[in-house]
JSON list of C-alpha atoms in Angstrom, two decimals:
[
{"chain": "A", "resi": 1, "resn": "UNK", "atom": "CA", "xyz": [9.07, 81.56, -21.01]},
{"chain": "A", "resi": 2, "resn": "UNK", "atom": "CA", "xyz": [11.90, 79.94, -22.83]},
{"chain": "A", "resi": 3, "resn": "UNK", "atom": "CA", "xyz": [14.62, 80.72, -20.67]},
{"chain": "A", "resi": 4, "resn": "UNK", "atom": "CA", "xyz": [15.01, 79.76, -17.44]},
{"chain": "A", "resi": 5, "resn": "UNK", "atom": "CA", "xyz": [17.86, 81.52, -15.42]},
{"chain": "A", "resi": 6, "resn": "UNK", "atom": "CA", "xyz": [19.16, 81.92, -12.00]},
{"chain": "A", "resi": 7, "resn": "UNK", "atom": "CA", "xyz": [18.28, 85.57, -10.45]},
{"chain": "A", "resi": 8, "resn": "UNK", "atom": "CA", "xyz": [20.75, 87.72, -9.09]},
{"chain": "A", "resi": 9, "resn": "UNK", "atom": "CA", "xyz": [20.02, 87.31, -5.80]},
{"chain": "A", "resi": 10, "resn": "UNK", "atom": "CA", "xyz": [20.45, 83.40, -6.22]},
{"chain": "A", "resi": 11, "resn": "UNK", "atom": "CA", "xyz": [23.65, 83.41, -8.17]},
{"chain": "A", "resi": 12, "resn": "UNK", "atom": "CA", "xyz": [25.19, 85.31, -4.88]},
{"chain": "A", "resi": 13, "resn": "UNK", "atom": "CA", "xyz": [25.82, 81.84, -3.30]},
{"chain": "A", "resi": 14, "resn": "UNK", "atom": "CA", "xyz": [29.09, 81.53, -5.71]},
{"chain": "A", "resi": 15, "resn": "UNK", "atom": "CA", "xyz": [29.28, 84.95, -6.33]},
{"chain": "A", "resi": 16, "resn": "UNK", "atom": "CA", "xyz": [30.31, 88.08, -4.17]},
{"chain": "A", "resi": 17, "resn": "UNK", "atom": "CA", "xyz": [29.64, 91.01, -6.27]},
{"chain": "A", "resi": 18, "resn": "UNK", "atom": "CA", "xyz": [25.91, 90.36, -6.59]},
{"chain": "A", "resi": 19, "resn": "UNK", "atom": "CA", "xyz": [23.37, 91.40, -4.27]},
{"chain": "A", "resi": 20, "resn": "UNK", "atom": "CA", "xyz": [22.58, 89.90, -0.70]},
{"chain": "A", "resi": 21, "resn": "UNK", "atom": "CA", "xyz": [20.33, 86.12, -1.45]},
{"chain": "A", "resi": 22, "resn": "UNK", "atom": "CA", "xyz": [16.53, 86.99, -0.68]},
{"chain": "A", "resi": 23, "resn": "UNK", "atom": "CA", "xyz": [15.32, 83.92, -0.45]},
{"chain": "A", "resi": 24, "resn": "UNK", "atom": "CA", "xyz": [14.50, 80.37, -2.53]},
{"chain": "A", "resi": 25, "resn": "UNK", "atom": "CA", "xyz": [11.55, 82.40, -4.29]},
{"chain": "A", "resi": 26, "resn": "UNK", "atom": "CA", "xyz": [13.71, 84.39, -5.53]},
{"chain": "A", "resi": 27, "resn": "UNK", "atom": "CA", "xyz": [14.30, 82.92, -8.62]},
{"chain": "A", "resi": 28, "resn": "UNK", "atom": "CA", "xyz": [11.95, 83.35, -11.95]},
{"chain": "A", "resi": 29, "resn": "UNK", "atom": "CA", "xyz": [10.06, 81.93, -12.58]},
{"chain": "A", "resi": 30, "resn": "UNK", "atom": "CA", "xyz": [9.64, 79.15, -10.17]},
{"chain": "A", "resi": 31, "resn": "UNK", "atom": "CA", "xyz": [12.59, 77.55, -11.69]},
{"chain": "A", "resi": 32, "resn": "UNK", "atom": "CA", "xyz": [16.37, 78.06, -11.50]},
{"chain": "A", "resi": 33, "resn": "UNK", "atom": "CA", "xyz": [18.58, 76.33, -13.84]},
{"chain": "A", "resi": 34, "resn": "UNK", "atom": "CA", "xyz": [22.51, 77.66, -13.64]},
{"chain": "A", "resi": 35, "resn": "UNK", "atom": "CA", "xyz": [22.96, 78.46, -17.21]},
{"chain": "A", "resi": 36, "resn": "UNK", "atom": "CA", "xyz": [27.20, 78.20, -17.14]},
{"chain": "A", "resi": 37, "resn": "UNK", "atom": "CA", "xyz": [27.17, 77.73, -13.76]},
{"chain": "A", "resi": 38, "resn": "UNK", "atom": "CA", "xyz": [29.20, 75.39, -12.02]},
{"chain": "A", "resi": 39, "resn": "UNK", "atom": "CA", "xyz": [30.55, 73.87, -8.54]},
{"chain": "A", "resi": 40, "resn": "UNK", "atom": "CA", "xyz": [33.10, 75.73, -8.45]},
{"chain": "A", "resi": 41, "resn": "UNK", "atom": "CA", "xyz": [31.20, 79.05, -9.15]},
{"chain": "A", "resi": 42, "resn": "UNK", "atom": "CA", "xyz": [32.45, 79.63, -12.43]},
{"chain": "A", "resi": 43, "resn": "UNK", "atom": "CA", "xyz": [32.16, 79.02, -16.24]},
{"chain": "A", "resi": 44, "resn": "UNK", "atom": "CA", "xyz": [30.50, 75.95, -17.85]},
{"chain": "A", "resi": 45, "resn": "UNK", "atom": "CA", "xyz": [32.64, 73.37, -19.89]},
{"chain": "A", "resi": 46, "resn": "UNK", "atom": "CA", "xyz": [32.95, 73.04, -23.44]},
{"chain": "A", "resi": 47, "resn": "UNK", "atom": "CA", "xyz": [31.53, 69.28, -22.61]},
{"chain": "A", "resi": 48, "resn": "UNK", "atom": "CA", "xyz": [28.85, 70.89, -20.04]},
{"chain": "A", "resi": 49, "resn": "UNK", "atom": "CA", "xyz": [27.92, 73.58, -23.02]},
{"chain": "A", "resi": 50, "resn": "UNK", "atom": "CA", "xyz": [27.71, 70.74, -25.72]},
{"chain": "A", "resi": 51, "resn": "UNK", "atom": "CA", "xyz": [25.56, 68.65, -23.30]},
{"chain": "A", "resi": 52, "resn": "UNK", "atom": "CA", "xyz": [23.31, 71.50, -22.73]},
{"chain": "A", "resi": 53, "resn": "UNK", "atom": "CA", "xyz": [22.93, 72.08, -26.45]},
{"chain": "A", "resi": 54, "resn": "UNK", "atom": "CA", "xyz": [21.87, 68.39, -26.89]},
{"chain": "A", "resi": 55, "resn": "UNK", "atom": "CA", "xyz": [19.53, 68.83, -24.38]},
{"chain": "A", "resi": 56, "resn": "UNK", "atom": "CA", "xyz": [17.84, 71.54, -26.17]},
{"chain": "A", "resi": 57, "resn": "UNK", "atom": "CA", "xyz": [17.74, 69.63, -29.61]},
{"chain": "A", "resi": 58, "resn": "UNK", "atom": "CA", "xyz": [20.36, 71.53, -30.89]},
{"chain": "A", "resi": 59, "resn": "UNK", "atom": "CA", "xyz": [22.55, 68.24, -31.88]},
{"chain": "A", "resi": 60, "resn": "UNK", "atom": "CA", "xyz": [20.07, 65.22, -32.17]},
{"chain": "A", "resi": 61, "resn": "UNK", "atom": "CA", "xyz": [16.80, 64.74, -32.04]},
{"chain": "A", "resi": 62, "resn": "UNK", "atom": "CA", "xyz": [16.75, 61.86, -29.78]},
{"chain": "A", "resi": 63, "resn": "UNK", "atom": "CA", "xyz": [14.53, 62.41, -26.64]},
{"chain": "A", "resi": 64, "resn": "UNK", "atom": "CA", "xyz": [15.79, 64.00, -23.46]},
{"chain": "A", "resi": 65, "resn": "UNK", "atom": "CA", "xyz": [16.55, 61.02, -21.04]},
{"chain": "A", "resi": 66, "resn": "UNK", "atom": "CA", "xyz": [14.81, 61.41, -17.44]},
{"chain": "A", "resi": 67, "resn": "UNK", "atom": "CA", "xyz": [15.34, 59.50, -14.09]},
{"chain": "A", "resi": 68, "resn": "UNK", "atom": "CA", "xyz": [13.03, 60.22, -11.46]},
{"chain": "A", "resi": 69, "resn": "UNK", "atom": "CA", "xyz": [13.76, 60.23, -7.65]},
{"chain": "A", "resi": 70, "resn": "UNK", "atom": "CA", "xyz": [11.52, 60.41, -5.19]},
{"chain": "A", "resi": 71, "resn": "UNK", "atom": "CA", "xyz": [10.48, 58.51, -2.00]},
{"chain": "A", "resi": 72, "resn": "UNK", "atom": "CA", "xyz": [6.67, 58.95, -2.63]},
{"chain": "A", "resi": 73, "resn": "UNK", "atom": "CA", "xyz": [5.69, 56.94, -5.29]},
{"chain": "A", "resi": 74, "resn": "UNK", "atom": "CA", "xyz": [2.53, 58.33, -6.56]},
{"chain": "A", "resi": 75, "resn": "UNK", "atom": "CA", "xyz": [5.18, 61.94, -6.65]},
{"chain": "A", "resi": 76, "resn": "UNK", "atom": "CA", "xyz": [7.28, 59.66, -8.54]},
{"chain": "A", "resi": 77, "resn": "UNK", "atom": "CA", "xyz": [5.06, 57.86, -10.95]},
{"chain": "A", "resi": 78, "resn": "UNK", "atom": "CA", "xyz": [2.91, 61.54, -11.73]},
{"chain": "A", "resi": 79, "resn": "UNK", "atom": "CA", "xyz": [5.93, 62.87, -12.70]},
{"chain": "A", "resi": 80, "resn": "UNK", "atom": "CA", "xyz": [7.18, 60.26, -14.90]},
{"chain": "A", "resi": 81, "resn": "UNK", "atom": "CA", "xyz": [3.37, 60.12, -16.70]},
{"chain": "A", "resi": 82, "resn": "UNK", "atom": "CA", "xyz": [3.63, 64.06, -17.22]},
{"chain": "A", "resi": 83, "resn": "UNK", "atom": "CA", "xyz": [7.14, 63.59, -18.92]},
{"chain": "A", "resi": 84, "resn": "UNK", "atom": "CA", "xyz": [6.31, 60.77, -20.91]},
{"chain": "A", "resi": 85, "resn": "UNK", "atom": "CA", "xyz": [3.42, 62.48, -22.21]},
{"chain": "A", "resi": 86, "resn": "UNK", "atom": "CA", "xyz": [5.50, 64.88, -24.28]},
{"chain": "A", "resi": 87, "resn": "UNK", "atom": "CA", "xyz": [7.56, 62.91, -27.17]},
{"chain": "A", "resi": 88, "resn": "UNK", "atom": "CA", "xyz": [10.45, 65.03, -26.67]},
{"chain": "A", "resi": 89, "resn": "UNK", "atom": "CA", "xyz": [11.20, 63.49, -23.32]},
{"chain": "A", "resi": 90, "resn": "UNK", "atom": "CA", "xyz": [12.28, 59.56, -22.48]},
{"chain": "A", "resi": 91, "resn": "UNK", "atom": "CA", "xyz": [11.97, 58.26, -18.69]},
{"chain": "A", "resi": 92, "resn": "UNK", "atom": "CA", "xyz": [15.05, 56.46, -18.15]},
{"chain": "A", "resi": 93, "resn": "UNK", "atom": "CA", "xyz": [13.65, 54.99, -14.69]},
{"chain": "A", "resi": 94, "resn": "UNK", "atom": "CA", "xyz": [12.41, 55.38, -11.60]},
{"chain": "A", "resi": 95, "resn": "UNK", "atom": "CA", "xyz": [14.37, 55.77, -8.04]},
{"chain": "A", "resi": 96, "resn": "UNK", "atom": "CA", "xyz": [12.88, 55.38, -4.61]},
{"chain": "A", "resi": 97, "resn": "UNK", "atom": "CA", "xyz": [15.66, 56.83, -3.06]},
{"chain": "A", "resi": 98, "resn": "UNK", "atom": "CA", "xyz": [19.10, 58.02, -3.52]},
{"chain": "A", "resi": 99, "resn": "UNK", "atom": "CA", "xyz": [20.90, 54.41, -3.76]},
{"chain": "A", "resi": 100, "resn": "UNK", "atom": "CA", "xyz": [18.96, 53.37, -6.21]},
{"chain": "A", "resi": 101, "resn": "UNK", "atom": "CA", "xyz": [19.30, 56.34, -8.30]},
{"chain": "A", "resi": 102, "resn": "UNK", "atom": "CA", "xyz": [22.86, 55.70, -8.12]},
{"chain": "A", "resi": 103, "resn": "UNK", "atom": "CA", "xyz": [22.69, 52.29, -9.05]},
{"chain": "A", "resi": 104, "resn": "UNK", "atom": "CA", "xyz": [20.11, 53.70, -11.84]},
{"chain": "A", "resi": 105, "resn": "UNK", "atom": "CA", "xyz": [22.17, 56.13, -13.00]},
{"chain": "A", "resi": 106, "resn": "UNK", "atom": "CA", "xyz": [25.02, 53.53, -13.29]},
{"chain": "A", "resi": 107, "resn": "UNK", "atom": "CA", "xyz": [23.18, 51.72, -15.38]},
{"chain": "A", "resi": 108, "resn": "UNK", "atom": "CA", "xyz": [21.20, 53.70, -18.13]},
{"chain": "A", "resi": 109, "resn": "UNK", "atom": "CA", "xyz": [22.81, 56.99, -18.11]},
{"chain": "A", "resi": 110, "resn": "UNK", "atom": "CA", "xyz": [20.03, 59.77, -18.44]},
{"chain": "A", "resi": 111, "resn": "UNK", "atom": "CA", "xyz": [20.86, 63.05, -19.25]},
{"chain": "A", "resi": 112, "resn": "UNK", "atom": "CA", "xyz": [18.70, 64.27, -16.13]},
{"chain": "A", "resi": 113, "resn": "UNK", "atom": "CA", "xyz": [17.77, 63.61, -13.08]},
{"chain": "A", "resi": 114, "resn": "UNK", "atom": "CA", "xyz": [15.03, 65.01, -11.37]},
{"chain": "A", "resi": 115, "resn": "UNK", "atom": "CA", "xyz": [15.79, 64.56, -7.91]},
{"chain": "A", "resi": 116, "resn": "UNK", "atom": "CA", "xyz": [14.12, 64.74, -4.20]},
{"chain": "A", "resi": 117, "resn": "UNK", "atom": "CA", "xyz": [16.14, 66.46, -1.35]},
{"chain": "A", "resi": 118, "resn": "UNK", "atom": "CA", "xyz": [14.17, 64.52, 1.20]},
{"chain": "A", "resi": 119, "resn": "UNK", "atom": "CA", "xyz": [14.82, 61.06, 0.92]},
{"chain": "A", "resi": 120, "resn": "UNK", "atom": "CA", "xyz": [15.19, 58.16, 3.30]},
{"chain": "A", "resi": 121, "resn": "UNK", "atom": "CA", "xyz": [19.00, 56.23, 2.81]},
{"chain": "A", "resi": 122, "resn": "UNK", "atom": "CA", "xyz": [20.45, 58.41, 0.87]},
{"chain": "A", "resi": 123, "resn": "UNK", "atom": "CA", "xyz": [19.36, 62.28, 1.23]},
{"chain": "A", "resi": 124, "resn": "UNK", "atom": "CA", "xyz": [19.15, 64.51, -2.03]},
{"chain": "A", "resi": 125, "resn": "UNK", "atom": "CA", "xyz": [21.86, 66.44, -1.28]},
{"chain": "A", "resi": 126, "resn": "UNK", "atom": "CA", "xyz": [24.14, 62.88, -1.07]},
{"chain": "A", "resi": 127, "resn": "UNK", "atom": "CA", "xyz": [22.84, 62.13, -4.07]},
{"chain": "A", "resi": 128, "resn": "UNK", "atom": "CA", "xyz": [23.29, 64.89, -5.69]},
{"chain": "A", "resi": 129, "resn": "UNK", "atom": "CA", "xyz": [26.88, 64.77, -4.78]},
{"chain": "A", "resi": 130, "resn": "UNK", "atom": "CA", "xyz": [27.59, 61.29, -5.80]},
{"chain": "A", "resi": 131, "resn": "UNK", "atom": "CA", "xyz": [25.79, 61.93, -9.05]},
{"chain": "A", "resi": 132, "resn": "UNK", "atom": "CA", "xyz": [28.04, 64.93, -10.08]},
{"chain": "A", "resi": 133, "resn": "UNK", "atom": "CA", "xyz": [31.42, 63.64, -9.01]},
{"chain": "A", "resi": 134, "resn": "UNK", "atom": "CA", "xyz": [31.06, 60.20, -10.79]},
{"chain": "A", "resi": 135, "resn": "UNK", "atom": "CA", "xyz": [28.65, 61.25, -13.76]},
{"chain": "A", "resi": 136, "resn": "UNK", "atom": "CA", "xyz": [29.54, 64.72, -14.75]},
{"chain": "A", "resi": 137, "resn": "UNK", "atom": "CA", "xyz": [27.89, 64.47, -17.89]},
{"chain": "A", "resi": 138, "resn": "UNK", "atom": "CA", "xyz": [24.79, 63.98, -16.31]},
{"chain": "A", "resi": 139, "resn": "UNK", "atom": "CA", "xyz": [22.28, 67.35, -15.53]},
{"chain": "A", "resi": 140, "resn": "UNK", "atom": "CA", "xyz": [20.72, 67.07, -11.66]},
{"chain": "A", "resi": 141, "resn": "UNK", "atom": "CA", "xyz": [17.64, 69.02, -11.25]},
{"chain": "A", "resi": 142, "resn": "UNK", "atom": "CA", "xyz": [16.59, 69.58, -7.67]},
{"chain": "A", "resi": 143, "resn": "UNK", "atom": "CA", "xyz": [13.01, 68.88, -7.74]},
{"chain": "A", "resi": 144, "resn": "UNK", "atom": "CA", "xyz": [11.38, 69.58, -3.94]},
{"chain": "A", "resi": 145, "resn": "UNK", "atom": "CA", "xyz": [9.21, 71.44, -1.93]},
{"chain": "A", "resi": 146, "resn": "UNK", "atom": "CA", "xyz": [11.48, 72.93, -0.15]},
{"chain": "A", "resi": 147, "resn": "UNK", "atom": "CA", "xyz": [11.98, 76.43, -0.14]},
{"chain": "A", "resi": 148, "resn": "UNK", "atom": "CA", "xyz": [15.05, 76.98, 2.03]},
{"chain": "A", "resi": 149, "resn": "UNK", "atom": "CA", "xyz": [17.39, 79.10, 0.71]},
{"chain": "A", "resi": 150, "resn": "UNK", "atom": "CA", "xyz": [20.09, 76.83, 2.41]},
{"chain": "A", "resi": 151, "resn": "UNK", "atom": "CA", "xyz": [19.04, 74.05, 0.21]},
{"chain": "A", "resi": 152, "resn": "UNK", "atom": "CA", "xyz": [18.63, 75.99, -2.67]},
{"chain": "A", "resi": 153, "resn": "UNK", "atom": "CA", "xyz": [22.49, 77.04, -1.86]},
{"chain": "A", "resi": 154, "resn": "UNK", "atom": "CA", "xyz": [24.20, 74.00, -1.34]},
{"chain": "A", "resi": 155, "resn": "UNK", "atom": "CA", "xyz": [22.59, 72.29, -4.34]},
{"chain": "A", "resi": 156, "resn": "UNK", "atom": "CA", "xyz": [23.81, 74.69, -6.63]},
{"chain": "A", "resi": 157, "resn": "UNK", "atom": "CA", "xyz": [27.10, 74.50, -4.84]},
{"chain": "A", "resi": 158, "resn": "UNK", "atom": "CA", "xyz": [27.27, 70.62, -5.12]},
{"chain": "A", "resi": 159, "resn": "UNK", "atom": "CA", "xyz": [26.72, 70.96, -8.68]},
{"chain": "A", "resi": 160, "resn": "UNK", "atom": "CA", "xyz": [22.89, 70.47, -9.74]},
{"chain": "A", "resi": 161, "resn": "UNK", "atom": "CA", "xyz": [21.75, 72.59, -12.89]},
{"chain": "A", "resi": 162, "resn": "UNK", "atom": "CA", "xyz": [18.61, 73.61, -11.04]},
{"chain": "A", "resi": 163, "resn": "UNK", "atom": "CA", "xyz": [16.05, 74.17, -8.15]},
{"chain": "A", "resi": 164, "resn": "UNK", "atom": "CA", "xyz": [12.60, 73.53, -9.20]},
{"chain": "A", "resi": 165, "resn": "UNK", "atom": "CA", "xyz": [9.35, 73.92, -6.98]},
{"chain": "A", "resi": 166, "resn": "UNK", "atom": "CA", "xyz": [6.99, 71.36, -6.73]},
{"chain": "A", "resi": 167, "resn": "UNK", "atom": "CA", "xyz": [4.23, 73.41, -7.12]},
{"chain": "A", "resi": 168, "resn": "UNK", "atom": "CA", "xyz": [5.24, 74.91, -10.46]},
{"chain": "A", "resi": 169, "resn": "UNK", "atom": "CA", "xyz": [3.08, 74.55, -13.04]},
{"chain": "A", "resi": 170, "resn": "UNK", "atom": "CA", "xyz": [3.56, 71.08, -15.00]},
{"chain": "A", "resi": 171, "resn": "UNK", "atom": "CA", "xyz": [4.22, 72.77, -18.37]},
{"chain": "A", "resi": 172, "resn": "UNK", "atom": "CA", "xyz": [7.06, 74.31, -16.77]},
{"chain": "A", "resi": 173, "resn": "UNK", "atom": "CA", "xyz": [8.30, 70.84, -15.48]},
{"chain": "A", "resi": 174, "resn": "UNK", "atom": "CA", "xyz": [8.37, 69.77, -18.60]},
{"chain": "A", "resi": 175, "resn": "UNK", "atom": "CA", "xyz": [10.22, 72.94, -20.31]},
{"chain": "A", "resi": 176, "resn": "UNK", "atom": "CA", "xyz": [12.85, 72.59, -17.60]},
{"chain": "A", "resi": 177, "resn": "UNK", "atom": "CA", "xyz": [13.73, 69.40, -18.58]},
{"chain": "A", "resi": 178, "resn": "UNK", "atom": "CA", "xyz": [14.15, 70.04, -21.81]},
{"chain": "A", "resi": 179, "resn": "UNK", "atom": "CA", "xyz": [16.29, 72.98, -20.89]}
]
């Protein structure tokens, strides 16, 4: 699929008039990405909707820079050689953990990041934090295998752009990203 949206039951973590959450599966395909959503539960941006349009080719056609986080390295390193095999997609780096992604993050300014929740230092959900309060610009994909619907919850809340499985199918990684 092409689109890749939040279901209802998801989007009721910043919204009360949608139905009760079900659970982290809830969202199709095994992807959410909060298309306008944002920390505080409402509208995107002008910047957030011009940075989402660059992401999708729309403005450039420079490739989609990608920082990897994870604490397991061959986790890590697959996912970098499944991104860089598609042209459309650069890998900015590679983070062990939350600090360095950071530091990472500080220093060549990806448009994602594909992020772990559990991480030694500096858990996801830190991270995730830090990364949206001082680089707003930058899009924070959840990437875990956890399907909590309290994670799932708080990262949208703290600002990432979406929840991805890691058992989803790689061509979806990939189309995510992009997205």
């Amino acid at each position: 699929p092409s689109a890749w949206h939040i279901a209802a039951s998801a989007c009721s973590a910043s919204s009360p008039r949608l139905p009760a959450p079900t659970s982290a599966r809830a969202t199709e395909p095994t992807v959410a990405i909060a298309a306008g959503w944002t920390a505080a539960g409402g509208g995107a941006s002008a910047a957030t909707a011009d940075r989402r349009g660059r992401l999708r080719g729309a403005m450039d056609d420079r490739p989609v820079s990608v920082l990897v986080v994870d604490d397991h390295r061959l986790m890590r390193e697959g996912t970098a050689a499944l991104l860089r095999a598609d042209e459309r997609v650069e890998v900015a780096g590679l983070a062990r953990d939350g600090r360095e992604a950071l530091a990472l993050a500080e220093r060549r300014a990806p448009d994602v990041v594909l992020l772990d929740l559990d991480m030694p230092e500096l858990p996801g959900l830190e991270t995730c934090a830090a990364l949206r309060e001082r680089h707003p610009d930058i899009e924070v994909l959840i990437l875990t295998v956890s399907e909590r619907d309290d994670d799932l919850y708080a990262a949208l809340r703290l600002g990432a752009a979406g929840y991805l499985l890691k058992d989803m199918p790689p061509g979806e990684l990939v189309q995510a990203v992009l997205e």
